Short mmCIF file of C-alpha atoms in Angstrom, two decimals:
data_model
loop_
_atom_site.label_atom_id
_atom_site.label_comp_id
_atom_site.label_asym_id
_atom_site.label_seq_id
_atom_site.Cartn_x
_atom_site.Cartn_y
_atom_site.Cartn_z
CA MET Z 28 19.02 -29.95 -62.58
CA THR Z 29 21.04 -32.15 -60.44
CA SER Z 30 19.15 -34.40 -57.78
CA THR Z 31 19.15 -33.32 -54.12
CA LYS Z 32 17.17 -36.16 -52.46
CA THR Z 33 17.91 -36.78 -48.92
CA PRO Z 34 18.48 -40.15 -47.72
CA PHE Z 35 15.37 -40.46 -45.93
CA ARG Z 36 13.45 -39.23 -49.37
CA GLN Z 37 15.56 -41.89 -51.33
CA ALA Z 38 14.52 -44.55 -48.72
CA TYR Z 39 10.57 -43.76 -48.94
CA ILE Z 40 10.96 -43.95 -52.93
CA TRP Z 41 12.79 -47.45 -52.45
CA PHE Z 42 10.35 -48.55 -49.99
CA LEU Z 43 7.55 -47.79 -52.67
CA SER Z 44 9.62 -49.49 -55.49
CA LEU Z 45 9.76 -52.50 -53.41
CA ALA Z 46 5.96 -52.74 -52.78
CA ALA Z 47 5.29 -52.00 -56.40
CA ALA Z 48 7.51 -55.21 -57.15
CA GLY Z 49 5.37 -57.17 -54.70
CA LEU Z 50 8.65 -57.65 -52.62
CA ILE Z 51 8.85 -56.05 -49.17
CA ILE Z 52 12.36 -56.74 -47.63
CA GLY Z 53 12.07 -59.91 -45.18
CA SER Z 54 8.91 -60.73 -46.31
CA CYS Z 55 10.22 -64.21 -47.74
CA GLN Z 56 11.34 -67.18 -45.67
CA SER Z 57 14.77 -68.32 -45.93
CA GLY Z 58 13.64 -71.75 -46.55
CA ASN Z 59 12.09 -70.63 -49.92
CA ASN Z 60 15.65 -69.10 -51.42
CA ASN Z 61 15.19 -70.39 -54.85
CA ALA Z 62 11.60 -68.81 -55.04
CA ALA Z 63 13.23 -65.58 -53.83
CA LEU Z 64 15.97 -65.86 -56.66
CA ASN Z 65 13.15 -65.76 -59.06
CA ASN Z 66 12.58 -62.40 -58.15
CA PRO Z 67 14.50 -60.05 -60.50
CA LEU Z 68 15.55 -57.51 -57.65
CA ILE Z 69 16.90 -60.27 -55.42
CA ALA Z 70 18.60 -61.95 -58.53
CA GLU Z 71 20.47 -58.74 -59.29
CA GLY Z 72 20.92 -57.96 -55.54
CA LYS Z 73 23.08 -61.44 -55.54
CA GLN Z 74 24.86 -60.50 -58.82
CA LEU Z 75 25.71 -56.99 -57.00
CA ALA Z 76 27.26 -58.95 -54.05
CA GLN Z 77 29.42 -61.09 -56.53
CA GLN Z 78 30.45 -57.68 -58.07
CA HIS Z 79 31.27 -55.39 -55.06
CA CYS Z 80 31.90 -57.87 -52.01
CA VAL Z 81 34.95 -59.72 -53.75
CA THR Z 82 36.87 -57.02 -53.91
CA CYS Z 83 37.73 -57.26 -50.27
CA HIS Z 84 37.20 -60.90 -49.32
CA GLN Z 85 35.68 -64.22 -50.48
CA LEU Z 86 31.65 -63.97 -50.88
CA PRO Z 87 29.91 -64.66 -47.84
CA LEU Z 88 26.49 -66.25 -48.37
CA PRO Z 89 23.66 -64.95 -46.60
CA GLU Z 90 22.84 -68.08 -44.45
CA LEU Z 91 26.29 -67.45 -42.62
CA LEU Z 92 24.69 -64.79 -40.42
CA ASP Z 93 20.69 -64.08 -39.50
CA LYS Z 94 18.82 -60.83 -40.94
CA GLU Z 95 19.30 -58.72 -38.08
CA THR Z 96 22.96 -59.09 -37.80
CA TRP Z 97 23.52 -58.56 -41.65
CA VAL Z 98 21.10 -55.43 -41.82
CA LYS Z 99 22.31 -53.76 -38.56
CA HIS Z 100 25.74 -54.46 -38.31
CA VAL Z 101 27.56 -55.98 -40.97
CA LEU Z 102 26.16 -54.52 -43.81
CA PRO Z 103 26.36 -50.74 -42.64
CA ALA Z 104 30.25 -51.81 -41.96
CA MET Z 105 30.70 -52.99 -45.35
CA GLY Z 106 28.70 -49.74 -46.93
CA ARG Z 107 31.11 -47.36 -45.39
CA ASN Z 108 33.72 -49.63 -46.84
CA LEU Z 109 32.09 -48.87 -50.43
CA GLY Z 110 32.15 -45.10 -49.95
CA LEU Z 111 28.40 -44.93 -48.59
CA GLU Z 112 27.55 -42.60 -46.01
CA VAL Z 113 25.46 -44.59 -43.06
CA TYR Z 114 22.61 -42.72 -40.89
CA PRO Z 115 20.92 -43.98 -37.80
CA GLU Z 116 17.78 -46.65 -38.56
CA GLY Z 117 19.59 -48.21 -41.74
CA LEU Z 118 19.60 -45.13 -44.13
CA TYR Z 119 22.43 -44.58 -46.37
CA TYR Z 120 23.56 -42.08 -48.81
CA ALA Z 121 25.59 -42.48 -52.04
CA GLY Z 122 27.65 -39.75 -52.82
CA PRO Z 123 29.82 -39.28 -56.07
CA LYS Z 124 32.68 -41.10 -54.73
CA ALA Z 125 30.69 -43.99 -53.71
CA ALA Z 126 31.63 -47.37 -55.50
CA ILE Z 127 27.75 -48.42 -55.57
CA SER Z 128 24.79 -46.32 -56.28
CA TYR Z 129 21.92 -46.00 -53.87
CA ASN Z 130 19.42 -48.24 -55.52
CA ASN Z 131 22.08 -50.92 -56.26
CA TRP Z 132 22.77 -50.96 -52.49
CA GLN Z 133 19.30 -51.65 -51.55
CA LYS Z 134 19.34 -54.66 -53.90
CA LEU Z 135 22.38 -55.95 -52.37
CA ILE Z 136 20.48 -55.62 -49.02
CA ALA Z 137 17.46 -57.05 -50.20
CA TYR Z 138 19.26 -60.35 -51.33
CA TYR Z 139 20.81 -60.75 -48.02
CA GLN Z 140 18.07 -59.99 -45.72
CA THR Z 141 15.64 -62.07 -47.79
CA LEU Z 142 17.68 -65.14 -47.84
CA ALA Z 143 19.37 -65.00 -44.74
CA PRO Z 144 17.74 -66.98 -41.81
CA GLU Z 145 16.02 -65.29 -38.89
CA VAL Z 146 18.33 -66.98 -36.50
CA LEU Z 147 21.42 -69.12 -36.97
CA LYS Z 148 20.55 -72.72 -35.65
CA PRO Z 149 23.41 -74.59 -33.33
CA ALA Z 150 25.37 -76.85 -34.90
CA ASP Z 151 25.00 -80.57 -34.42
CA LYS Z 152 27.98 -82.22 -32.54
CA PRO Z 153 29.02 -85.41 -33.82
CA GLU Z 154 29.94 -86.54 -30.34
CA PRO Z 155 29.26 -85.02 -26.72
CA ALA Z 156 32.22 -83.92 -24.48
CA VAL Z 157 33.09 -86.46 -21.65
CA ASP Z 158 32.79 -84.38 -18.19
CA ASP Z 159 36.04 -85.85 -16.72
CA TRP Z 160 39.86 -84.66 -16.66
CA ALA Z 161 41.02 -86.87 -19.24
CA MET Z 162 44.68 -87.41 -18.37
CA PHE Z 163 45.56 -84.16 -16.29
CA LEU Z 164 45.66 -82.82 -12.97
CA LEU Z 165 45.31 -79.03 -12.08
CA ALA Z 166 47.68 -76.85 -10.63
CA LYS Z 167 47.43 -73.25 -9.88
CA PRO Z 168 49.21 -70.47 -8.45
CA GLN Z 169 47.91 -68.46 -5.52
CA VAL Z 170 45.48 -66.20 -6.32
CA ASP Z 171 46.16 -62.65 -5.79
CA THR Z 172 42.83 -61.08 -5.26
CA SER Z 173 44.07 -57.33 -5.50
CA GLN Z 174 44.74 -58.07 -9.23
CA THR Z 175 42.44 -58.60 -12.20
CA ALA Z 176 43.59 -61.09 -14.69
CA MET Z 177 44.13 -59.76 -18.00
CA THR Z 178 46.59 -62.43 -19.49
CA THR Z 179 47.55 -62.04 -23.05
CA LEU Z 180 50.47 -64.78 -23.01
CA VAL Z 181 51.55 -67.90 -21.50
CA ALA Z 182 54.90 -69.50 -23.00
CA ILE Z 183 56.91 -72.30 -21.76
CA ASP Z 184 60.49 -71.81 -21.94
CA THR Z 185 61.85 -75.48 -22.43
CA ILE Z 186 65.70 -74.45 -22.48
CA GLY Z 187 65.34 -72.78 -18.93
CA HIS Z 188 62.54 -74.59 -17.89
CA LYS Z 189 60.53 -71.86 -16.84
CA LEU Z 190 56.88 -70.14 -17.63
CA TYR Z 191 56.63 -66.98 -18.74
CA SER Z 192 53.33 -64.82 -19.04
CA SER Z 193 52.36 -61.46 -19.92
CA ASP Z 194 49.38 -58.70 -18.88
CA ALA Z 195 47.17 -56.21 -20.90
CA PHE Z 196 46.72 -53.90 -17.47
CA ARG Z 197 50.23 -54.35 -16.28
CA SER Z 198 52.39 -54.50 -19.48
CA ASP Z 199 54.93 -56.71 -18.05
CA VAL Z 200 56.90 -60.18 -18.54
CA THR Z 201 56.23 -62.47 -15.32
CA ARG Z 202 58.23 -65.30 -14.82
CA TRP Z 203 57.09 -68.55 -12.86
CA ASP Z 204 59.15 -70.97 -11.17
CA GLN Z 205 57.95 -74.90 -10.98
CA GLN Z 206 56.13 -74.09 -7.92
CA LEU Z 207 54.02 -71.43 -9.70
CA LYS Z 208 55.59 -68.59 -7.68
CA PRO Z 209 55.75 -65.52 -9.63
CA THR Z 210 58.60 -62.63 -10.05
CA LEU Z 211 58.23 -59.34 -12.38
CA PHE Z 212 60.88 -60.39 -15.16
CA LYS Z 213 60.68 -57.34 -17.08
CA GLN Z 214 58.48 -54.00 -17.77
CA LEU Z 215 57.28 -53.48 -21.32
CA HIS Z 216 55.53 -50.60 -23.11
CA SER Z 217 52.66 -53.10 -23.69
CA ALA Z 218 51.62 -56.45 -23.31
CA ALA Z 219 53.16 -59.26 -24.44
CA VAL Z 220 51.54 -61.91 -26.97
CA ASP Z 221 54.32 -63.82 -28.25
CA ALA Z 222 57.45 -65.45 -27.22
CA ARG Z 223 60.24 -67.32 -28.62
CA PHE Z 224 63.28 -68.94 -26.79
CA PHE Z 225 66.93 -69.76 -27.99
CA ARG Z 226 70.49 -69.73 -27.44
CA ASP Z 227 73.03 -67.10 -29.07
CA PRO Z 228 76.29 -68.10 -30.12
CA THR Z 229 77.81 -67.58 -26.98
CA GLY Z 230 75.85 -70.25 -25.56
CA ASN Z 231 73.51 -67.68 -23.83
CA GLU Z 232 69.67 -67.97 -23.28
CA ARG Z 233 67.59 -65.30 -25.00
CA GLY Z 234 63.78 -64.34 -25.55
CA LEU Z 235 62.21 -62.39 -28.09
CA PHE Z 236 59.07 -60.99 -26.80
CA THR Z 237 56.27 -59.38 -29.62
CA THR Z 238 54.44 -56.96 -27.88
CA LEU Z 239 50.98 -55.89 -29.43
CA GLY Z 240 51.15 -52.12 -28.77
CA THR Z 241 47.25 -51.99 -28.32
CA MET Z 242 44.43 -54.18 -27.80
CA ARG Z 243 42.36 -51.47 -29.36
CA ALA Z 244 40.92 -52.16 -32.81
CA ALA Z 245 42.69 -48.71 -34.28
CA ASP Z 246 45.55 -48.22 -36.40
CA ILE Z 247 48.18 -47.70 -33.67
CA SER Z 248 51.48 -48.81 -34.77
CA LYS Z 249 53.20 -49.26 -31.24
CA GLY Z 250 54.23 -52.97 -31.25
CA GLU Z 251 57.57 -54.10 -30.50
CA LEU Z 252 60.06 -57.08 -30.73
CA ILE Z 253 62.32 -56.99 -27.49
CA LEU Z 254 65.34 -59.39 -27.30
CA LEU Z 255 65.84 -60.03 -23.56
CA PRO Z 256 68.52 -61.74 -22.01
CA LEU Z 257 66.95 -64.47 -19.82
CA THR Z 258 70.01 -65.65 -17.72
CA ASP Z 259 70.37 -62.23 -16.22
CA ARG Z 260 67.80 -59.61 -15.32
CA GLY Z 261 69.78 -56.55 -16.16
CA ASN Z 262 69.52 -54.56 -19.10
CA ALA Z 263 72.77 -54.50 -20.75
CA ASP Z 264 71.70 -56.70 -23.47
CA SER Z 265 68.28 -55.99 -23.73
CA MET Z 266 67.50 -54.65 -27.31
CA ALA Z 267 64.55 -53.70 -29.46
CA VAL Z 268 64.63 -55.40 -32.72
CA ALA Z 269 61.64 -53.49 -34.09
CA THR Z 270 59.38 -50.64 -33.02
CA GLU Z 271 56.32 -49.20 -34.24
CA LEU Z 272 55.03 -52.42 -35.55
CA PRO Z 273 51.24 -52.49 -36.77
CA ARG Z 274 49.41 -55.00 -33.68
CA PRO Z 275 52.18 -57.71 -34.07
CA LEU Z 276 50.59 -61.11 -32.87
CA GLN Z 277 53.86 -63.40 -33.81
CA SER Z 278 57.39 -63.14 -34.79
CA ILE Z 279 59.48 -66.25 -35.89
CA ALA Z 280 63.42 -66.63 -36.88
CA ALA Z 281 64.59 -67.63 -40.24
CA ASP Z 282 67.79 -66.65 -42.60
CA PHE Z 283 65.56 -66.09 -45.91
CA ASN Z 284 68.50 -64.82 -47.87
CA LYS Z 285 71.24 -67.30 -46.33
CA ASP Z 286 73.74 -64.93 -45.10
CA GLY Z 287 74.50 -66.59 -41.97
CA LEU Z 288 72.77 -64.15 -39.85
CA THR Z 289 69.23 -64.60 -37.97
CA ASP Z 290 66.36 -62.59 -39.77
CA TRP Z 291 62.77 -62.36 -38.47
CA VAL Z 292 59.38 -62.23 -39.91
CA VAL Z 293 56.38 -60.67 -37.93
CA CYS Z 294 52.90 -61.24 -38.25
CA GLY Z 295 51.32 -57.34 -37.89
CA PHE Z 296 47.76 -58.09 -37.65
CA GLY Z 297 47.02 -54.14 -37.51
CA HIS Z 298 43.29 -52.91 -38.35
CA LEU Z 299 42.77 -51.46 -41.44
CA GLN Z 300 46.13 -51.34 -42.36
CA GLY Z 301 48.99 -54.11 -41.22
CA GLY Z 302 51.09 -56.59 -42.85
CA LEU Z 303 53.52 -59.41 -43.08
CA TYR Z 304 57.09 -58.34 -42.69
CA TRP Z 305 60.75 -59.62 -43.34
CA LEU Z 306 62.99 -58.13 -40.27
CA LYS Z 307 66.52 -58.36 -42.25
CA GLN Z 308 69.28 -58.29 -40.12
CA GLN Z 309 72.28 -56.36 -41.16
CA ALA Z 310 75.97 -56.85 -40.69
CA ASN Z 311 75.60 -53.95 -37.69
CA ARG Z 312 72.98 -56.02 -35.97
CA GLN Z 313 70.17 -53.47 -37.18
CA PHE Z 314 67.37 -54.63 -38.71
CA THR Z 315 65.48 -53.29 -42.13
CA LYS Z 316 61.67 -53.84 -42.47
CA LEU Z 317 60.86 -55.45 -45.87
CA PRO Z 318 57.13 -55.87 -46.51
CA ILE Z 319 56.14 -59.33 -47.80
CA LYS Z 320 52.43 -58.99 -48.08
CA GLU Z 321 50.95 -55.46 -46.56
CA VAL Z 322 47.20 -56.55 -45.81
CA PRO Z 323 45.94 -56.39 -42.44
CA GLY Z 324 45.26 -59.87 -40.74
CA ALA Z 325 48.40 -61.47 -40.58
CA SER Z 326 48.35 -63.49 -37.28
CA GLN Z 327 50.57 -66.93 -37.69
CA ALA Z 328 53.32 -68.06 -39.66
CA VAL Z 329 55.29 -71.21 -39.94
CA VAL Z 330 58.99 -71.20 -41.60
CA GLN Z 331 59.61 -74.37 -43.35
CA ASP Z 332 61.32 -75.54 -46.82
CA PHE Z 333 57.72 -76.27 -48.45
CA ASN Z 334 59.17 -77.23 -52.06
CA ALA Z 335 62.36 -78.91 -51.03
CA ASP Z 336 64.86 -76.43 -52.92
CA GLY Z 337 67.00 -75.66 -49.58
CA TRP Z 338 65.41 -72.40 -48.95
CA PRO Z 339 63.17 -71.09 -46.25
CA ASP Z 340 59.60 -70.46 -47.23
CA LEU Z 341 56.42 -69.37 -45.35
CA MET Z 342 52.74 -70.78 -44.68
CA VAL Z 343 50.75 -67.77 -43.13
CA LEU Z 344 47.30 -67.54 -41.60
CA PHE Z 345 45.48 -64.23 -42.44
CA ALA Z 346 42.72 -63.58 -40.12
CA HIS Z 347 40.90 -60.46 -41.31
CA ALA Z 348 38.56 -60.15 -44.49
CA ASP Z 349 40.18 -62.06 -47.08
CA GLU Z 350 40.56 -64.94 -44.39
CA GLY Z 351 42.53 -67.78 -45.36
CA VAL Z 352 46.17 -69.81 -45.48
CA TRP Z 353 48.91 -68.53 -47.97
CA LEU Z 354 52.00 -70.11 -48.75
CA PHE Z 355 54.91 -67.83 -49.42
CA LEU Z 356 57.81 -69.87 -51.56
CA ASN Z 357 61.41 -68.14 -51.33
CA ASP Z 358 62.48 -67.05 -54.53
CA LYS Z 359 66.27 -66.95 -53.59
CA LYS Z 360 66.18 -63.41 -54.75
CA GLY Z 361 65.14 -61.58 -51.76
CA GLY Z 362 61.51 -62.15 -52.37
CA PHE Z 363 58.61 -64.45 -52.32
CA THR Z 364 56.09 -65.90 -54.82
CA GLU Z 365 52.33 -65.91 -53.33
CA ARG Z 366 49.90 -68.82 -53.45
CA ASN Z 367 46.61 -69.14 -51.77
CA LEU Z 368 46.13 -72.75 -50.03
CA LEU Z 369 42.53 -72.27 -48.15
CA ARG Z 370 40.16 -69.49 -47.99
CA PHE Z 371 37.44 -68.61 -45.71
CA PRO Z 372 34.45 -66.32 -45.77
CA SER Z 373 35.02 -63.05 -43.92
CA VAL Z 374 32.79 -63.78 -40.94
CA TYR Z 375 34.78 -66.88 -40.02
CA GLY Z 376 36.82 -65.06 -37.63
CA SER Z 377 40.15 -67.32 -38.14
CA THR Z 378 41.94 -67.90 -35.34
CA SER Z 379 44.97 -70.34 -35.36
CA PHE Z 380 46.47 -72.81 -37.63
CA GLN Z 381 49.13 -75.73 -37.23
CA LEU Z 382 51.06 -77.94 -39.56
CA VAL Z 383 50.82 -81.87 -38.51
CA ASP Z 384 50.81 -85.17 -40.23
CA PHE Z 385 47.23 -86.58 -38.77
CA ASN Z 386 47.28 -89.69 -41.23
CA LYS Z 387 50.79 -90.72 -41.07
CA ASP Z 388 51.14 -90.49 -44.94
CA GLY Z 389 54.48 -87.92 -44.99
CA ARG Z 390 52.42 -84.91 -45.79
CA LEU Z 391 51.63 -82.25 -43.11
CA ASP Z 392 48.04 -81.61 -42.80
CA ILE Z 393 46.48 -78.25 -41.60
CA LEU Z 394 44.88 -77.92 -38.04
CA TYR Z 395 42.65 -74.91 -38.27
CA THR Z 396 40.44 -73.12 -36.03
CA CYS Z 397 38.10 -70.02 -36.26
CA GLY Z 398 36.00 -68.24 -33.62
CA ASP Z 399 36.75 -64.54 -33.27
CA ASN Z 400 33.89 -63.18 -32.65
CA SER Z 401 34.57 -59.40 -31.80
CA ASP Z 402 33.53 -57.57 -34.83
CA TYR Z 403 30.28 -56.78 -36.58
CA SER Z 404 28.69 -60.18 -35.96
CA LYS Z 405 28.56 -60.84 -32.52
CA VAL Z 406 26.64 -64.17 -32.64
CA LEU Z 407 27.05 -67.75 -31.94
CA LYS Z 408 27.81 -69.14 -35.03
CA PRO Z 409 27.71 -73.18 -35.91
CA TYR Z 410 31.01 -73.21 -38.45
CA HIS Z 411 33.11 -71.72 -35.64
CA GLY Z 412 35.38 -74.74 -34.07
CA VAL Z 413 38.29 -76.75 -35.05
CA TYR Z 414 38.84 -78.48 -38.59
CA ILE Z 415 41.46 -80.88 -40.14
CA TYR Z 416 42.34 -80.30 -43.71
CA LEU Z 417 44.29 -83.39 -45.33
CA ASN Z 418 47.26 -82.89 -47.51
CA HIS Z 419 46.39 -84.61 -51.17
CA GLY Z 420 50.00 -83.47 -52.26
CA ASP Z 421 50.72 -80.66 -54.62
CA PHE Z 422 49.52 -78.12 -51.83
CA LYS Z 423 45.87 -79.33 -52.33
CA TYR Z 424 44.07 -79.59 -49.31
CA LYS Z 425 40.42 -81.14 -48.29
CA GLN Z 426 38.41 -80.67 -45.00
CA ALA Z 427 38.24 -84.34 -43.15
CA TYR Z 428 37.09 -83.25 -39.81
CA PHE Z 429 34.63 -80.48 -38.27
CA TYR Z 430 33.79 -80.33 -34.65
CA PRO Z 431 32.10 -77.14 -33.67
CA ILE Z 432 32.84 -75.18 -30.70
CA ASN Z 433 31.45 -71.59 -30.42
CA GLY Z 434 34.27 -69.03 -30.59
CA CYS Z 435 37.21 -71.12 -31.02
CA THR Z 436 40.73 -69.65 -30.52
CA LYS Z 437 43.38 -72.22 -30.58
CA ALA Z 438 44.00 -75.91 -31.13
CA VAL Z 439 47.06 -77.67 -30.49
CA ALA Z 440 48.01 -81.23 -31.73
CA THR Z 441 50.22 -83.45 -30.09
CA ASP Z 442 50.11 -87.25 -28.67
CA PHE Z 443 49.15 -86.30 -24.94
CA ASP Z 444 48.28 -89.96 -23.93
CA GLN Z 445 51.59 -91.41 -25.72
CA ASP Z 446 49.54 -93.90 -27.53
CA GLY Z 447 51.18 -93.08 -31.27
CA ASP Z 448 48.25 -91.04 -32.56
CA LEU Z 449 47.99 -87.23 -32.28
CA ASP Z 450 45.27 -85.83 -29.76
CA ILE Z 451 44.06 -82.27 -29.79
CA VAL Z 452 43.40 -79.40 -27.02
CA THR Z 453 41.15 -76.57 -28.30
CA ILE Z 454 40.39 -73.10 -26.05
CA ALA Z 455 37.45 -71.03 -26.95
CA PHE Z 456 37.75 -67.20 -25.67
CA PHE Z 457 34.13 -66.92 -27.23
CA ALA Z 458 32.58 -69.95 -25.92
CA ASP Z 459 28.76 -70.01 -25.38
CA PHE Z 460 29.31 -69.06 -21.51
CA LYS Z 461 25.50 -69.12 -20.86
CA ASN Z 462 24.59 -72.62 -21.87
CA ASN Z 463 28.00 -74.79 -22.27
CA PRO Z 464 30.85 -72.90 -20.57
CA SER Z 465 33.02 -76.08 -20.54
CA GLU Z 466 33.75 -75.69 -24.39
CA GLY Z 467 35.99 -73.06 -23.20
CA CYS Z 468 38.68 -76.08 -23.43
CA LEU Z 469 38.16 -79.31 -24.87
CA ILE Z 470 40.46 -82.17 -25.12
CA PHE Z 471 40.06 -84.36 -28.19
CA GLU Z 472 41.50 -88.10 -27.67
CA GLN Z 473 41.93 -89.71 -31.18
CA GLN Z 474 40.80 -93.34 -30.66
CA LYS Z 475 40.82 -94.19 -34.33
CA PRO Z 476 41.87 -92.31 -37.28
CA LEU Z 477 40.43 -89.03 -37.43
CA GLN Z 478 37.97 -89.95 -34.63
CA PHE Z 479 38.04 -88.28 -31.48
CA ARG Z 480 36.75 -88.38 -28.35
CA PRO Z 481 36.23 -85.17 -26.57
CA HIS Z 482 36.58 -84.36 -22.94
CA ALA Z 483 35.37 -81.29 -21.25
CA MET Z 484 37.68 -80.75 -18.28
CA PRO Z 485 35.86 -78.97 -15.15
CA ILE Z 486 37.99 -75.84 -15.39
CA SER Z 487 35.38 -72.99 -16.47
CA ALA Z 488 35.49 -71.65 -13.11
CA TYR Z 489 39.03 -70.69 -12.97
CA GLY Z 490 39.21 -68.59 -16.16
CA ARG Z 491 38.35 -67.74 -19.77
CA TRP Z 492 41.05 -68.80 -21.65
CA ILE Z 493 42.52 -66.61 -24.52
CA CYS Z 494 46.15 -68.17 -24.78
CA MET Z 495 47.66 -71.48 -24.46
CA ASP Z 496 50.84 -73.04 -24.63
CA VAL Z 497 51.74 -77.06 -24.93
CA ASN Z 498 54.77 -78.76 -23.87
CA ASP Z 499 56.41 -80.52 -21.23
CA ILE Z 500 56.64 -78.10 -18.56
CA ASP Z 501 57.55 -80.50 -15.29
CA GLN Z 502 59.97 -82.49 -17.53
CA ASP Z 503 58.31 -85.92 -16.98
CA GLY Z 504 58.41 -86.76 -20.66
CA ASP Z 505 54.85 -85.92 -22.04
CA ALA Z 506 52.73 -82.56 -23.13
CA ASP Z 507 51.38 -80.54 -20.41
CA ILE Z 508 49.30 -77.18 -21.02
CA VAL Z 509 49.35 -73.99 -19.67
CA LEU Z 510 45.95 -71.79 -20.19
CA GLY Z 511 45.97 -68.03 -19.72
CA ASN Z 512 43.12 -66.33 -18.12
CA PHE Z 513 41.63 -62.65 -19.91
CA SER Z 514 39.10 -62.31 -17.51
CA LYS Z 515 37.11 -59.07 -18.37
CA THR Z 516 35.83 -57.46 -21.57
CA PHE Z 517 35.09 -58.65 -25.10
CA ILE Z 518 31.99 -60.32 -23.72
CA ILE Z 519 29.35 -60.52 -26.66
CA GLN Z 520 26.67 -62.47 -24.68
CA GLU Z 521 23.77 -60.04 -23.55
CA GLY Z 522 23.68 -59.67 -19.61
CA LEU Z 523 26.58 -62.30 -18.92
CA LYS Z 524 28.81 -61.52 -16.06
CA PRO Z 525 31.79 -63.39 -15.21
CA THR Z 526 31.18 -67.13 -13.61
CA TRP Z 527 34.68 -67.55 -13.68
CA ASP Z 528 37.78 -66.31 -11.55
CA THR Z 529 38.88 -62.66 -12.24
CA HIS Z 530 41.97 -62.89 -10.50
CA LEU Z 531 43.87 -65.95 -11.17
CA PRO Z 532 46.23 -65.27 -14.23
CA LEU Z 533 46.89 -68.91 -15.46
CA ILE Z 534 46.44 -72.64 -14.58
CA VAL Z 535 48.57 -75.79 -15.67
CA LEU Z 536 47.09 -79.20 -16.58
CA LYS Z 537 49.70 -81.48 -15.94
CA ASN Z 538 49.77 -84.62 -18.15
CA LYS Z 539 50.18 -87.68 -15.74
CA THR Z 540 50.06 -90.32 -18.50
CA LEU Z 541 53.81 -91.37 -18.04
CA THR Z 542 53.93 -90.92 -14.22
CA SER Z 543 50.62 -91.62 -12.70
CA THR Z 544 46.96 -93.02 -13.28
CA THR Z 545 45.83 -90.83 -10.42
CA ARG Z 546 42.72 -88.38 -11.39
CA PRO Z 547 41.87 -85.20 -9.43
#
């Protein structure tokens, strides 16, 4: 007769089997991992994790999260992905369509719960940050206390010498002049998260704005690419390049098939569905959407001829489930060949990357950040921060630098102090605001090759930074920084209330290296 055990009956039977084996889950100390793996149940749990977890992403090690986060949050979410029914109090039911049996699922849980630490220890910082203004001066607009700042975009237009922003509440594009006075430029259907500025063949400036569609972690494809004229506020030449996109985060231009028409590649982050898309321009100015890689998590791309064959290629950061950096080489036939360059555990929460030559060897290195902390493992993580991976040729990269920053969101490298080497600025949307709010924005001044002096500027009271742009906003020859304040929601630290300004949409950090030695 077919078994009809309830989840509660199954759990009780499994508990008895563990007791008989001399192992109650969680009874081992994480420091005794080798001894724990001598137990056949735990060893089999590890094998099951290697079998099932790698079907979606790199195998995460137990020590990446604490016991409670694994058992109460991450593993229940993963169980659903394997077809298990999840009930309160950590009870599961493996139906006929589940990819793993109930008993094997419990062994997998035992592996993670037994070997995971009780708590994650904070990372040791190689050098504490200096509290000063580095080489910057603060500039900020007048505060409108009737508005709540939910900034999703800050973008410096170096052609028209303007600053643009967007807001999640108002779904707008706002233009700021040199005195940081705002003007509503365009009303959109949803908030913009990316902007590209260029001149068309007639010499007129245009901007392509990528709108997210929804801030919710859901498969709602309402994102758009909107092409706007920047020299005229009228709508005559405005056009939607693409609509119904899966939560796109970035769009960049390239002529992938070398037909003389500008195409766009779109990073559709999505949720459970998403992808990297080629918007191929036709002769009638319409665009055809062609998938390059249809998996969620595409968040940032760089277009360049990476193999020097005369055709544009792509390097792309994917930041959901199977996280990492992928290379897409143009096959010159309307497609791409794919190659993985870097791969990260699914709990890293990859957030940004940039290609720059740190060691001046003529090869582009990878500046990478991880720190997204809004999913199932909302704990501070010692591996969050900024990384440098040096290029050793043939697309081989090796980690050469790491500085821990809780919830690191973005890093940009440029020569801020004009001394001939690259410095770095970072922001952290999920910083440790209770104990170290200044890590929300740090400047890394390079003093010797790959040796940086971090500076923590006193700006944590002005906002919670989710977006950033770096360029010469005041046209004085050195790079400035604009930070966007997303002041509400996505707070993961229990009991934390905003200690930052919830009305100020953005601030500008003006670099005075070439014009003055004055400091605030």
